[in-house]
């Protein structure tokens, strides 16, 4: 799993930071990636990455402010032009369906794939064999969700000696066992997967929060998460603006990560008032409350592997 | 007057060319600029120019395809954030009003200025003391307009010797005469502006066409224009695609300019199939029919002054 930031700014695009979007890359896990928010020019940012719009499987929208959605119609159109033919699932607050449908109709954008729009409520909004996604409302000036993405435990390692001892021949049966299925040998013996594999490997949990004031639901969504991506529009000096505009300071973000016992905090949705050289100052404010903390930047990429989060770009 | 191209591509953004938008800069003439189409990320391109969204006075939309409008909601919002408080006039085909209103409502974009949306039909769509804008339908796969912008003749030069001879004292009365108004002297003598000024100076005419097949209305709009900006999605080799997709070849564009007796043709809306190094090939195809021809590129800027069009950027 990798996380790539496509837009880490607040409200309006600047030369440094685009409006909100990030990709959860699940290419090894499911051959696809998911997007969280899709501000204007997300597809343009993507031109500078290895992400292929045709591999976009799901889009989760936190809220309907323009800086989080105005890149969506273009993305939907381009996905089709660029060969995306599988179903796309779109999740977000009430109002998303009307806007997308009116926009596609008036712009005569004919999608050559199925678009399923889910207006979500709190609770489990997606689940399959390997992933579960939960949503809870946050505390912004408009309805806004946070999302918790949990990868289910992965099958344990195949204990090849145990399998051999149980009489399993080399070949496809081993794969069945490795993937968690019991098998029957030619002589009628049943070999159970759990007898020839190690303990399940934990999957990852990543929490991606929309715009919000400090709120208990953010802590709930972030509980024990490996990675929490939290907005941090303001610092302590500008903290008095956070409440009225429905945003957080970077210290609010750090408090949430601390209360949740999270692994790593990535601070996102950074106001244009902060220049690139202010990243250290922001990180220092957070570090008084929680560490490790990272300040997101456009095109930054992180990889989670075997329980460890590592920054791939920009290199340290 | 300057013309600056913000997006010169067709259909989808590429690294070289953004989706459609161009600015008609009328800063000397009226302290503002006008936009023609507003594809996604037009405001992002603008960050790399001297254009200020608060000085945006009018937006003309040729048609409602996504690559011509998806940057509009973000532009409207940012104009307000960045201090634009004067009225904005938006012109375009039927459907524009519904889309803009639904989009502003659902994204809770509250504009702090007046937005006047005009769904246009053929004919004169705007006129004041100094400009007249006419629209005619073109021949695309959806309703699509071309626009002809005429600057009205400018007052002739003040003939200072004539004015003196008529007894006009130095001071504000000279300005009145220069700007075309007759005056009455203290002794009751009426001095007519036309008697103390040279012949009116011609204004410019620029024709900006939306997506279209070769069509008579394009020639009408371009008649004797100083500058014609015409789409050129295809070349002769790919000409068989022009009809089905409702587009032109660069030779179609050149034919239009020739039939219209236009000054300069700027070919725009260039397919991503053409690489930057293909510009010469495209220009050569056009030049067999019409010259001078320019191949538009993103951020290219042209200036019209005293009847001459000059490219400011990129420099020759
Ligand atoms: Zn936001
Ligand atoms: Zn087009």
Coordinates of C-alpha atoms and ligand atoms in Angstrom, one line a residue:
Chain A
X1 CA 0.0 0.0 0.0
X2 CA 1.2 3.5 -0.8
X3 CA -0.4 6.9 -0.1
X4 CA 0.3 9.6 -2.6
X5 CA -0.8 13.2 -2.0
X6 CA -2.1 15.0 -5.1
X7 CA -3.3 18.2 -3.5
X8 CA -2.5 19.3 0.0
X9 CA -3.7 22.9 0.1
X10 CA -6.7 24.6 1.6
X11 CA -9.5 26.4 -0.2
X12 CA -7.7 27.6 -3.3
X13 CA -4.8 26.3 -5.5
X14 CA -1.4 27.8 -5.1
X15 CA 1.8 27.1 -7.0
X16 CA 2.9 24.9 -4.1
X17 CA -0.2 23.1 -3.1
X18 CA -3.2 22.1 -5.1
X19 CA -6.7 21.7 -3.7
X20 CA -7.5 18.4 -2.0
X21 CA -6.9 14.9 -3.3
X22 CA -4.9 11.9 -2.3
X23 CA -4.6 8.4 -3.7
X24 CA -4.5 5.2 -1.7
X25 CA -2.6 2.9 -4.0
X26 CA -3.7 -0.7 -3.7
X27 CA -2.0 -2.0 -6.8
X28 CA -0.5 -5.1 -5.1
X29 CA -3.6 -5.6 -3.0
X30 CA -6.3 -5.2 -5.6
X31 CA -4.8 -3.9 -8.8
X32 CA -6.4 -0.5 -8.4
X33 CA -6.2 2.7 -6.5
X34 CA -8.8 4.8 -4.5
X35 CA -9.1 8.5 -4.4
X36 CA -10.0 10.6 -1.4
X37 CA -11.5 13.9 -2.6
X38 CA -10.9 15.3 -6.0
X39 CA -10.2 19.0 -6.2
X40 CA -9.8 20.8 -9.5
X41 CA -6.8 19.7 -11.5
X42 CA -6.4 16.4 -9.7
X43 CA -6.1 14.7 -13.1
X44 CA -3.5 17.3 -14.0
X45 CA -1.4 16.4 -10.9
X46 CA -1.8 12.8 -11.8
X47 CA 0.0 13.4 -15.1
X48 CA 3.1 13.8 -13.0
X49 CA 2.7 10.4 -11.3
X50 CA 2.5 6.8 -12.3
X51 CA -1.2 6.7 -11.5
X52 CA -3.5 5.6 -14.4
X53 CA -7.0 7.0 -14.3
X54 CA -8.3 3.7 -15.7
X55 CA -7.2 1.9 -12.5
X56 CA -9.3 4.2 -10.4
X57 CA -11.7 1.9 -8.5
X58 CA -13.3 4.1 -5.9
X59 CA -13.6 7.8 -5.0
X60 CA -14.5 8.9 -1.5
X61 CA -15.6 12.5 -1.1
X62 CA -15.3 14.0 2.4
X63 CA -17.6 17.0 1.7
X64 CA -19.0 19.0 -1.1
X65 CA -16.9 22.2 -0.9
X66 CA -15.5 23.1 -4.3
X67 CA -11.9 22.6 -3.3
X68 CA -12.7 18.9 -2.7
X69 CA -14.9 18.1 -5.7
X70 CA -14.3 20.4 -8.7
X71 CA -11.9 17.9 -10.3
X72 CA -14.3 15.1 -10.2
X73 CA -16.2 15.5 -13.5
X74 CA -13.0 15.8 -15.5
X75 CA -11.6 12.8 -13.7
X76 CA -14.7 10.7 -14.5
X77 CA -14.6 11.7 -18.2
X78 CA -10.8 11.1 -18.6
X79 CA -11.1 7.7 -16.9
X80 CA -13.3 6.6 -19.7
X81 CA -11.2 8.2 -22.5
X82 CA -8.2 6.5 -21.1
X83 CA -9.6 3.0 -21.2
X84 CA -11.3 2.6 -17.8
X85 CA -14.2 0.2 -18.3
X86 CA -14.8 -1.4 -14.9
X87 CA -17.3 0.0 -12.5
X88 CA -16.4 3.1 -10.5
X89 CA -17.9 3.5 -7.0
X90 CA -18.3 7.0 -5.7
X91 CA -19.0 7.7 -2.1
X92 CA -19.9 11.0 -0.4
X93 CA -22.4 13.2 1.3
X94 CA -26.0 13.8 0.2
X95 CA -26.0 16.2 -2.8
X96 CA -23.1 14.4 -4.6
X97 CA -25.5 12.4 -6.8
X98 CA -27.5 15.5 -8.0
X99 CA -24.3 17.4 -8.8
X100 CA -22.6 14.6 -10.6
X101 CA -25.8 13.7 -12.6
X102 CA -26.5 17.3 -13.6
X103 CA -22.9 17.9 -14.5
X104 CA -22.6 14.8 -16.7
X105 CA -25.9 15.6 -18.4
X106 CA -25.3 19.2 -19.1
X107 CA -21.7 18.6 -20.3
X108 CA -22.9 15.6 -22.3
X109 CA -20.2 13.4 -20.7
X110 CA -21.2 9.9 -21.7
X111 CA -19.3 7.4 -19.5
X112 CA -18.6 4.1 -21.1
X113 CA -18.5 2.4 -17.7
X114 CA -20.9 1.9 -14.8
X115 CA -20.8 4.7 -12.2
X116 CA -22.4 3.8 -8.9
X117 CA -23.0 6.8 -6.6
X118 CA -23.4 6.1 -2.9
X119 CA -24.6 8.9 -0.7
X120 CA -23.2 7.7 2.6
X121 CA -24.3 7.8 6.2
X122 CA -22.2 6.9 9.2
X123 CA -21.2 3.2 9.6
X124 CA -19.8 0.6 7.3
X125 CA -20.0 1.9 3.7
X126 CA -17.9 -0.8 2.0
X127 CA -16.8 -4.3 2.8
X128 CA -15.4 -7.2 0.9
X129 CA -13.0 -10.1 1.6
X130 CA -10.1 -7.9 2.2
X131 CA -11.2 -4.4 3.1
X132 CA -13.7 -2.6 5.3
X133 CA -14.4 1.1 5.1
X134 CA -16.2 3.0 7.8
X135 CA -17.4 6.6 7.8
X136 CA -18.3 9.0 10.6
X137 CA -19.4 12.6 10.4
X138 CA -16.9 15.2 11.5
X139 CA -17.4 18.8 12.6
X140 CA -17.1 21.2 9.7
X141 CA -19.3 24.1 8.5
X142 CA -21.0 21.6 6.1
X143 CA -21.7 17.9 6.4
X144 CA -18.3 16.2 6.2
X145 CA -17.0 12.7 6.7
X146 CA -13.9 11.0 7.8
X147 CA -13.1 7.5 6.5
X148 CA -11.3 4.6 8.2
X149 CA -9.9 2.0 5.8
X150 CA -9.0 -1.3 7.4
X151 CA -7.3 -4.1 5.5
X152 CA -8.5 -7.4 6.9
X153 CA -5.8 -9.7 8.3
X154 CA -3.9 -11.4 5.6
X155 CA -3.5 -15.3 5.5
X156 CA -0.5 -16.5 7.5
X157 CA 2.6 -17.8 5.8
X158 CA 2.5 -21.3 4.4
X159 CA 4.4 -23.6 6.6
X160 CA 5.8 -25.8 3.9
X161 CA 7.2 -28.5 6.2
X162 CA 3.8 -28.9 7.8
X163 CA 2.1 -29.1 4.5
X164 CA 4.6 -31.8 3.2
X165 CA 4.1 -33.8 6.4
X166 CA 0.4 -33.8 5.8
X167 CA 1.0 -35.3 2.4
X168 CA 0.2 -32.2 0.2
X169 CA 2.0 -32.5 -3.1
X170 CA 3.8 -29.6 -4.8
X171 CA 1.6 -27.6 -7.0
X172 CA -1.7 -25.7 -7.0
X173 CA -3.0 -27.3 -3.8
X174 CA -0.4 -25.4 -1.8
X175 CA -1.7 -22.2 -3.2
X176 CA -5.2 -23.0 -2.1
X177 CA -4.0 -23.7 1.5
X178 CA -1.9 -20.5 1.4
X179 CA -4.9 -18.5 0.5
X180 CA -6.9 -19.9 3.4
X181 CA -8.9 -22.7 1.7
X182 CA -9.1 -26.2 3.1
X183 CA -8.4 -29.0 0.5
X184 CA -9.0 -32.7 0.1
X185 CA -6.2 -34.9 -1.0
X186 CA -6.7 -37.8 -3.6
X187 CA -6.9 -40.3 -0.7
X188 CA -9.7 -38.4 0.9
X189 CA -7.7 -36.8 3.6
X190 CA -8.8 -33.2 4.4
X191 CA -6.0 -30.8 5.1
X192 CA -7.1 -27.6 6.8
X193 CA -5.4 -24.4 5.9
X194 CA -5.1 -23.2 9.5
X195 CA -3.1 -26.4 10.3
X196 CA -0.4 -25.6 7.7
X197 CA -0.1 -21.8 7.9
X198 CA 1.3 -19.4 10.4
X199 CA -0.8 -16.9 12.3
X200 CA -2.7 -14.3 10.2
X201 CA -0.7 -11.2 9.3
X202 CA -2.3 -7.9 10.4
X203 CA -3.4 -5.6 7.6
X204 CA -3.1 -1.9 7.8
X205 CA -5.5 0.7 9.0
X206 CA -5.4 4.2 7.5
X207 CA -7.7 7.0 8.6
X208 CA -8.4 9.9 6.2
X209 CA -10.3 12.8 7.6
X210 CA -12.0 15.6 5.8
X211 CA -12.1 19.2 7.0
X212 CA -13.0 19.4 10.7
X213 CA -12.7 21.0 14.0
X214 CA -11.2 18.9 16.8
X215 CA -13.9 16.3 17.4
X216 CA -14.4 12.9 19.2
X217 CA -15.4 11.2 16.0
X218 CA -12.0 11.9 14.5
X219 CA -10.4 10.1 17.5
X220 CA -12.8 7.2 17.0
X221 CA -12.0 6.8 13.4
X222 CA -8.2 7.1 14.1
X223 CA -8.2 4.6 17.0
X224 CA -5.0 2.5 16.7
X225 CA -4.7 3.4 13.0
X226 CA -1.3 2.9 11.4
X227 CA -1.6 6.3 9.6
X228 CA -3.9 9.2 10.3
X229 CA -4.2 11.9 7.7
X230 CA -5.7 14.9 9.4
X231 CA -6.2 18.5 8.2
X232 CA -4.1 21.2 9.8
X233 CA -5.2 24.4 8.2
X234 CA -3.9 26.6 11.0
X235 CA -1.1 26.9 13.6
X236 CA -1.2 28.2 17.1
X237 CA -0.7 31.7 16.1
X238 CA -3.8 31.6 13.7
X239 CA -5.7 29.2 16.0
X240 CA -8.5 31.7 16.6
X241 CA -9.6 31.2 13.0
X242 CA -10.0 27.4 13.3
X243 CA -13.3 27.5 15.1
X244 CA -15.2 30.0 12.9
X245 CA -14.1 28.3 9.7
X246 CA -14.6 24.8 10.9
X247 CA -11.0 23.8 10.7
X248 CA -8.2 22.4 13.0
X249 CA -4.8 23.6 14.0
X250 CA -1.9 21.2 13.7
X251 CA -2.0 20.8 17.5
X252 CA -5.6 19.7 17.2
X253 CA -4.5 17.1 14.6
X254 CA -1.7 15.9 17.0
X255 CA -4.1 15.7 19.9
X256 CA -6.4 13.5 17.8
X257 CA -3.5 11.2 16.8
X258 CA -2.3 11.0 20.4
X259 CA -5.8 10.2 21.9
X260 CA -6.3 7.6 19.2
X261 CA -2.9 5.9 19.8
X262 CA -2.2 6.2 16.1
X263 CA 1.0 5.2 14.4
X264 CA 2.0 8.2 12.2
X265 CA 0.2 11.5 11.8
X266 CA 0.4 13.1 8.3
X267 CA -0.8 16.7 8.5
X268 CA -2.7 17.8 5.4
X269 CA -4.8 20.7 4.0
X270 CA -2.2 23.3 4.8
X271 CA -3.2 27.0 4.3
X272 CA -1.4 29.0 1.7
X273 CA -0.3 31.4 4.5
X274 CA 2.4 28.8 5.3
X275 CA 5.3 28.8 2.9
X276 CA 7.4 25.7 2.2
X277 CA 9.9 26.7 4.8
X278 CA 7.2 26.8 7.5
X279 CA 6.9 23.0 7.4
X280 CA 9.5 22.7 10.2
X281 CA 7.6 25.1 12.4
X282 CA 4.4 23.2 11.9
X283 CA 6.0 19.9 12.6
X284 CA 7.5 21.3 15.8
X285 CA 4.1 22.4 17.0
X286 CA 2.7 19.0 16.4
X287 CA 5.7 17.2 17.9
X288 CA 5.0 18.8 21.3
X289 CA 1.9 16.6 21.5
X290 CA 2.5 13.6 19.1
X291 CA 5.2 12.0 17.0
X292 CA 6.0 10.9 14.4
X293 CA 4.5 13.6 12.3
X294 CA 4.8 14.4 8.6
X295 CA 3.7 17.5 6.8
X296 CA 2.1 16.5 3.6
X297 CA 3.2 18.0 0.3
X298 CA 2.0 17.6 -3.2
X299 CA 3.2 14.4 -4.9
X300 CA 4.7 13.2 -1.6
X301 CA 4.4 9.4 -1.4
X302 CA 4.5 7.0 1.6
X303 CA 4.6 3.2 1.6
X304 CA 3.3 0.9 4.4
X305 CA 5.0 -2.5 4.4
X306 CA 5.2 -5.1 7.1
X307 CA 3.9 -2.7 9.7
X308 CA 6.3 0.1 8.8
X309 CA 5.5 3.5 7.1
X310 CA 8.3 4.9 5.0
X311 CA 8.4 8.0 2.9
X312 CA 9.3 7.3 -0.7
X313 CA 9.1 10.8 -2.0
X314 CA 10.5 13.3 -1.4
X315 CA 13.4 11.3 -0.1
X316 CA 14.6 12.3 3.4
Chain B
X1 CA -5.2 44.5 -26.3
X2 CA -3.4 41.3 -25.7
X3 CA -4.5 37.7 -26.1
X4 CA -3.1 35.1 -23.8
X5 CA -3.7 31.4 -24.2
X6 CA -4.3 29.5 -21.0
X7 CA -5.3 26.1 -22.5
X8 CA -4.8 25.1 -26.2
X9 CA -5.5 21.3 -26.1
X10 CA -8.4 19.2 -27.2
X11 CA -10.6 17.1 -25.0
X12 CA -8.2 16.2 -22.1
X13 CA -5.3 17.9 -20.4
X14 CA -1.8 16.9 -21.3
X15 CA 1.5 18.0 -19.9
X16 CA 1.9 20.3 -22.9
X17 CA -1.6 21.7 -23.3
X18 CA -4.4 22.3 -20.9
X19 CA -8.1 22.2 -21.8
X20 CA -9.6 25.3 -23.4
X21 CA -9.3 28.8 -22.1
X22 CA -8.0 32.1 -23.4
X23 CA -7.9 35.6 -22.0
X24 CA -8.6 38.7 -24.0
X25 CA -6.7 41.3 -22.0
X26 CA -8.4 44.7 -22.1
X27 CA -6.5 46.4 -19.3
X28 CA -5.6 49.6 -21.2
X29 CA -9.1 49.6 -22.8
X30 CA -11.3 48.9 -19.8
X31 CA -9.1 47.8 -16.8
X32 CA -10.3 44.2 -17.1
X33 CA -9.9 41.0 -19.0
X34 CA -12.4 38.6 -20.6
X35 CA -12.2 34.8 -20.7
X36 CA -13.3 32.6 -23.5
X37 CA -14.0 29.1 -22.2
X38 CA -12.7 28.0 -18.9
X39 CA -11.5 24.4 -18.9
X40 CA -10.4 22.6 -15.7
X41 CA -7.3 24.2 -14.1
X42 CA -7.6 27.5 -15.9
X43 CA -7.1 29.3 -12.6
X44 CA -4.0 27.1 -12.1
X45 CA -2.6 28.2 -15.4
X46 CA -3.4 31.8 -14.4
X47 CA -1.0 31.5 -11.4
X48 CA 1.8 31.5 -14.0
X49 CA 0.6 34.8 -15.6
X50 CA 0.0 38.4 -14.5
X51 CA -3.8 37.9 -14.8
X52 CA -5.7 38.7 -11.6
X53 CA -9.0 36.8 -11.2
X54 CA -10.5 39.9 -9.5
X55 CA -10.1 41.8 -12.9
X56 CA -12.1 39.2 -14.7
X57 CA -15.1 41.1 -16.1
X58 CA -16.8 38.6 -18.6
X59 CA -16.6 35.0 -19.4
X60 CA -17.8 33.7 -22.8
X61 CA -18.4 30.0 -23.1
X62 CA -18.5 28.5 -26.6
X63 CA -20.2 25.2 -25.6
X64 CA -20.8 23.0 -22.6
X65 CA -18.4 20.2 -23.1
X66 CA -16.4 19.5 -20.0
X67 CA -13.0 20.5 -21.5
X68 CA -14.5 24.0 -22.0
X69 CA -16.3 24.6 -18.7
X70 CA -15.0 22.5 -15.8
X71 CA -12.7 25.2 -14.5
X72 CA -15.5 27.7 -14.3
X73 CA -16.9 27.0 -10.7
X74 CA -13.4 27.2 -9.2
X75 CA -12.7 30.4 -11.1
X76 CA -15.9 32.0 -9.9
X77 CA -15.1 31.1 -6.3
X78 CA -11.5 32.2 -6.4
X79 CA -12.4 35.5 -8.0
X80 CA -14.4 36.3 -4.9
X81 CA -11.7 35.1 -2.5
X82 CA -9.2 37.2 -4.3
X83 CA -11.1 40.4 -3.9
X84 CA -13.2 40.5 -7.1
X85 CA -16.3 42.5 -6.1
X86 CA -17.6 44.0 -9.3
X87 CA -20.3 42.2 -11.4
X88 CA -19.3 39.3 -13.5
X89 CA -21.2 38.6 -16.7
X90 CA -21.2 35.0 -18.0
X91 CA -22.4 34.2 -21.5
X92 CA -23.0 30.8 -23.1
X93 CA -25.4 28.3 -24.5
X94 CA -28.6 27.1 -22.8
X95 CA -27.9 24.8 -19.9
X96 CA -25.1 27.0 -18.5
X97 CA -27.3 28.6 -16.0
X98 CA -28.7 25.4 -14.6
X99 CA -25.2 23.9 -14.2
X100 CA -23.7 27.0 -12.6
X101 CA -26.6 27.4 -10.2
X102 CA -26.7 23.8 -9.2
X103 CA -22.9 23.7 -8.8
X104 CA -22.7 26.8 -6.6
X105 CA -25.6 25.6 -4.5
X106 CA -24.3 22.1 -3.9
X107 CA -20.8 23.2 -3.2
X108 CA -22.1 26.1 -1.0
X109 CA -20.0 28.6 -3.0
X110 CA -21.3 32.0 -1.9
X111 CA -20.2 34.6 -4.3
X112 CA -19.7 38.1 -2.7
X113 CA -20.4 39.7 -6.1
X114 CA -23.2 39.8 -8.6
X115 CA -23.1 37.0 -11.2
X116 CA -25.2 37.7 -14.3
X117 CA -25.7 34.6 -16.4
X118 CA -26.8 35.2 -20.0
X119 CA -27.9 32.2 -22.1
X120 CA -27.2 33.6 -25.6
X121 CA -28.7 33.3 -29.0
X122 CA -27.3 34.4 -32.2
X123 CA -26.8 38.2 -32.7
X124 CA -25.5 41.0 -30.6
X125 CA -25.0 39.7 -27.1
X126 CA -23.1 42.7 -25.6
X127 CA -22.6 46.3 -26.6
X128 CA -21.4 49.4 -24.8
X129 CA -19.6 52.6 -25.9
X130 CA -16.5 50.9 -26.9
X131 CA -17.2 47.2 -27.7
X132 CA -19.7 45.1 -29.5
X133 CA -19.8 41.3 -29.2
X134 CA -21.7 39.2 -31.7
X135 CA -22.4 35.4 -31.6
X136 CA -23.3 32.9 -34.2
X137 CA -23.9 29.2 -33.9
X138 CA -21.2 26.9 -35.3
X139 CA -21.3 23.3 -36.4
X140 CA -20.2 21.0 -33.6
X141 CA -21.8 17.9 -32.1
X142 CA -23.5 20.0 -29.4
X143 CA -24.7 23.7 -29.6
X144 CA -21.6 25.8 -29.9
X145 CA -21.0 29.5 -30.5
X146 CA -18.3 31.6 -32.1
X147 CA -17.8 35.2 -30.9
X148 CA -16.8 38.3 -32.8
X149 CA -15.4 41.1 -30.6
X150 CA -15.3 44.5 -32.2
X151 CA -13.7 47.5 -30.6
X152 CA -15.6 50.6 -31.9
X153 CA -13.5 53.2 -33.6
X154 CA -11.5 55.2 -31.3
X155 CA -11.7 59.1 -31.3
X156 CA -9.2 60.7 -33.8
X157 CA -6.2 62.5 -32.6
X158 CA -6.8 66.0 -31.2
X159 CA -5.5 68.6 -33.8
X160 CA -4.1 71.0 -31.3
X161 CA -3.6 73.8 -33.8
X162 CA -7.2 73.6 -35.0
X163 CA -8.4 73.7 -31.5
X164 CA -6.3 76.7 -30.6
X165 CA -7.4 78.4 -33.8
X166 CA -11.1 77.9 -32.7
X167 CA -10.3 79.7 -29.5
X168 CA -10.3 76.7 -27.1
X169 CA -8.2 77.4 -24.0
X170 CA -5.7 74.9 -22.6
X171 CA -7.3 72.6 -20.0
X172 CA -10.2 70.2 -19.6
X173 CA -12.1 71.4 -22.6
X174 CA -9.4 69.9 -24.8
X175 CA -10.1 66.6 -23.2
X176 CA -13.8 66.9 -23.9
X177 CA -13.1 67.5 -27.6
X178 CA -10.6 64.7 -27.7
X179 CA -13.1 62.2 -26.4
X180 CA -15.6 63.2 -29.0
X181 CA -17.8 65.7 -27.2
X182 CA -18.7 69.1 -28.6
X183 CA -18.2 72.1 -26.3
X184 CA -19.4 75.6 -25.8
X185 CA -16.8 78.3 -25.1
X186 CA -17.5 81.2 -22.6
X187 CA -18.4 83.5 -25.5
X188 CA -21.1 81.1 -26.6
X189 CA -19.1 79.7 -29.6
X190 CA -19.8 76.0 -30.2
X191 CA -16.7 74.0 -31.1
X192 CA -17.5 70.6 -32.6
X193 CA -15.2 67.7 -31.8
X194 CA -15.1 66.5 -35.4
X195 CA -13.7 69.8 -36.5
X196 CA -10.7 69.7 -34.3
X197 CA -9.8 66.0 -34.3
X198 CA -8.4 63.7 -37.0
X199 CA -10.3 60.8 -38.5
X200 CA -11.4 58.1 -36.0
X201 CA -8.8 55.4 -35.4
X202 CA -10.0 51.9 -36.3
X203 CA -10.4 49.5 -33.3
X204 CA -9.6 45.8 -33.5
X205 CA -11.8 42.9 -34.4
X206 CA -11.0 39.5 -33.0
X207 CA -13.0 36.4 -33.7
X208 CA -12.8 33.5 -31.2
X209 CA -14.5 30.3 -32.4
X210 CA -15.5 27.3 -30.5
X211 CA -15.3 23.7 -31.6
X212 CA -16.7 23.4 -35.1
X213 CA -16.6 21.7 -38.5
X214 CA -15.8 24.0 -41.5
X215 CA -18.9 26.2 -41.6
X216 CA -20.2 29.4 -43.3
X217 CA -21.0 31.1 -39.9
X218 CA -17.3 30.9 -39.0
X219 CA -16.5 32.8 -42.1
X220 CA -19.1 35.4 -41.3
X221 CA -17.8 35.9 -37.8
X222 CA -14.2 36.2 -39.1
X223 CA -15.0 38.7 -41.9
X224 CA -12.1 41.1 -42.1
X225 CA -11.1 40.4 -38.5
X226 CA -7.6 41.3 -37.4
X227 CA -7.2 38.0 -35.6
X228 CA -9.1 34.7 -36.0
X229 CA -8.7 32.1 -33.4
X230 CA -9.9 28.8 -34.9
X231 CA -9.8 25.3 -33.7
X232 CA -7.5 22.9 -35.5
X233 CA -8.0 19.5 -33.9
X234 CA -6.7 17.5 -36.9
X235 CA -4.3 17.6 -39.8
X236 CA -4.7 16.3 -43.3
X237 CA -3.6 12.8 -42.3
X238 CA -6.3 12.6 -39.6
X239 CA -8.9 14.6 -41.6
X240 CA -11.4 11.8 -41.8
X241 CA -12.0 12.1 -38.0
X242 CA -12.9 15.8 -38.2
X243 CA -16.4 15.3 -39.6
X244 CA -17.6 12.5 -37.2
X245 CA -16.2 14.4 -34.1
X246 CA -17.5 17.8 -35.2
X247 CA -14.0 19.3 -35.6
X248 CA -11.8 21.0 -38.1
X249 CA -8.5 20.4 -39.7
X250 CA -5.9 23.1 -39.7
X251 CA -6.6 23.5 -43.4
X252 CA -10.3 24.1 -42.6
X253 CA -9.2 26.8 -40.3
X254 CA -7.0 28.3 -43.0
X255 CA -9.8 28.2 -45.5
X256 CA -12.1 30.1 -43.1
X257 CA -9.4 32.8 -42.5
X258 CA -8.8 33.1 -46.3
X259 CA -12.5 33.3 -47.2
X260 CA -13.0 35.9 -44.5
X261 CA -10.0 38.0 -45.6
X262 CA -8.8 37.9 -42.0
X263 CA -5.5 39.4 -40.8
X264 CA -3.8 36.6 -38.8
X265 CA -5.0 33.0 -38.0
X266 CA -4.1 31.5 -34.7
X267 CA -4.8 27.8 -34.7
X268 CA -6.0 26.5 -31.4
X269 CA -7.5 23.3 -29.7
X270 CA -4.7 21.1 -30.9
X271 CA -5.0 17.4 -30.4
X272 CA -2.6 15.6 -28.0
X273 CA -1.6 13.4 -31.0
X274 CA 0.6 16.3 -32.1
X275 CA 3.8 16.8 -30.2
X276 CA 5.4 20.2 -29.7
X277 CA 7.7 19.4 -32.7
X278 CA 4.7 19.0 -35.0
X279 CA 3.9 22.7 -34.8
X280 CA 5.9 23.4 -38.0
X281 CA 4.1 20.6 -39.9
X282 CA 0.7 22.1 -38.9
X283 CA 1.8 25.6 -39.8
X284 CA 3.0 24.3 -43.2
X285 CA -0.3 22.7 -43.9
X286 CA -2.1 26.0 -43.1
X287 CA 0.3 28.1 -45.0
X288 CA -0.6 26.4 -48.3
X289 CA -4.0 28.1 -48.0
X290 CA -3.5 31.2 -45.7
X291 CA -0.8 33.2 -44.0
X292 CA 0.2 34.5 -41.5
X293 CA -0.6 31.6 -39.2
X294 CA 0.4 30.9 -35.7
X295 CA 0.0 27.7 -33.7
X296 CA -1.2 28.5 -30.3
X297 CA 0.5 27.2 -27.2
X298 CA -0.2 27.4 -23.5
X299 CA 0.8 30.8 -22.1
X300 CA 1.5 32.2 -25.5
X301 CA 0.7 35.9 -25.6
X302 CA 0.0 38.2 -28.6
X303 CA -0.4 42.0 -28.6
X304 CA -2.4 44.0 -31.1
X305 CA -1.3 47.6 -31.3
X306 CA -1.8 50.2 -34.1
X307 CA -3.1 47.6 -36.4
X308 CA -0.2 45.2 -36.0
X309 CA -0.3 41.8 -34.2
X310 CA 3.0 40.9 -32.4
X311 CA 3.8 37.8 -30.4
X312 CA 5.1 38.7 -27.0
X313 CA 5.6 35.2 -25.7
X314 CA 7.3 32.9 -26.6
X315 CA 9.6 35.3 -28.2
X316 CA 10.5 34.4 -31.9
Ligands
LIG1 ZN1 -11.1 22.2 2.3
LIG2 ZN1 -13.2 20.9 -27.1

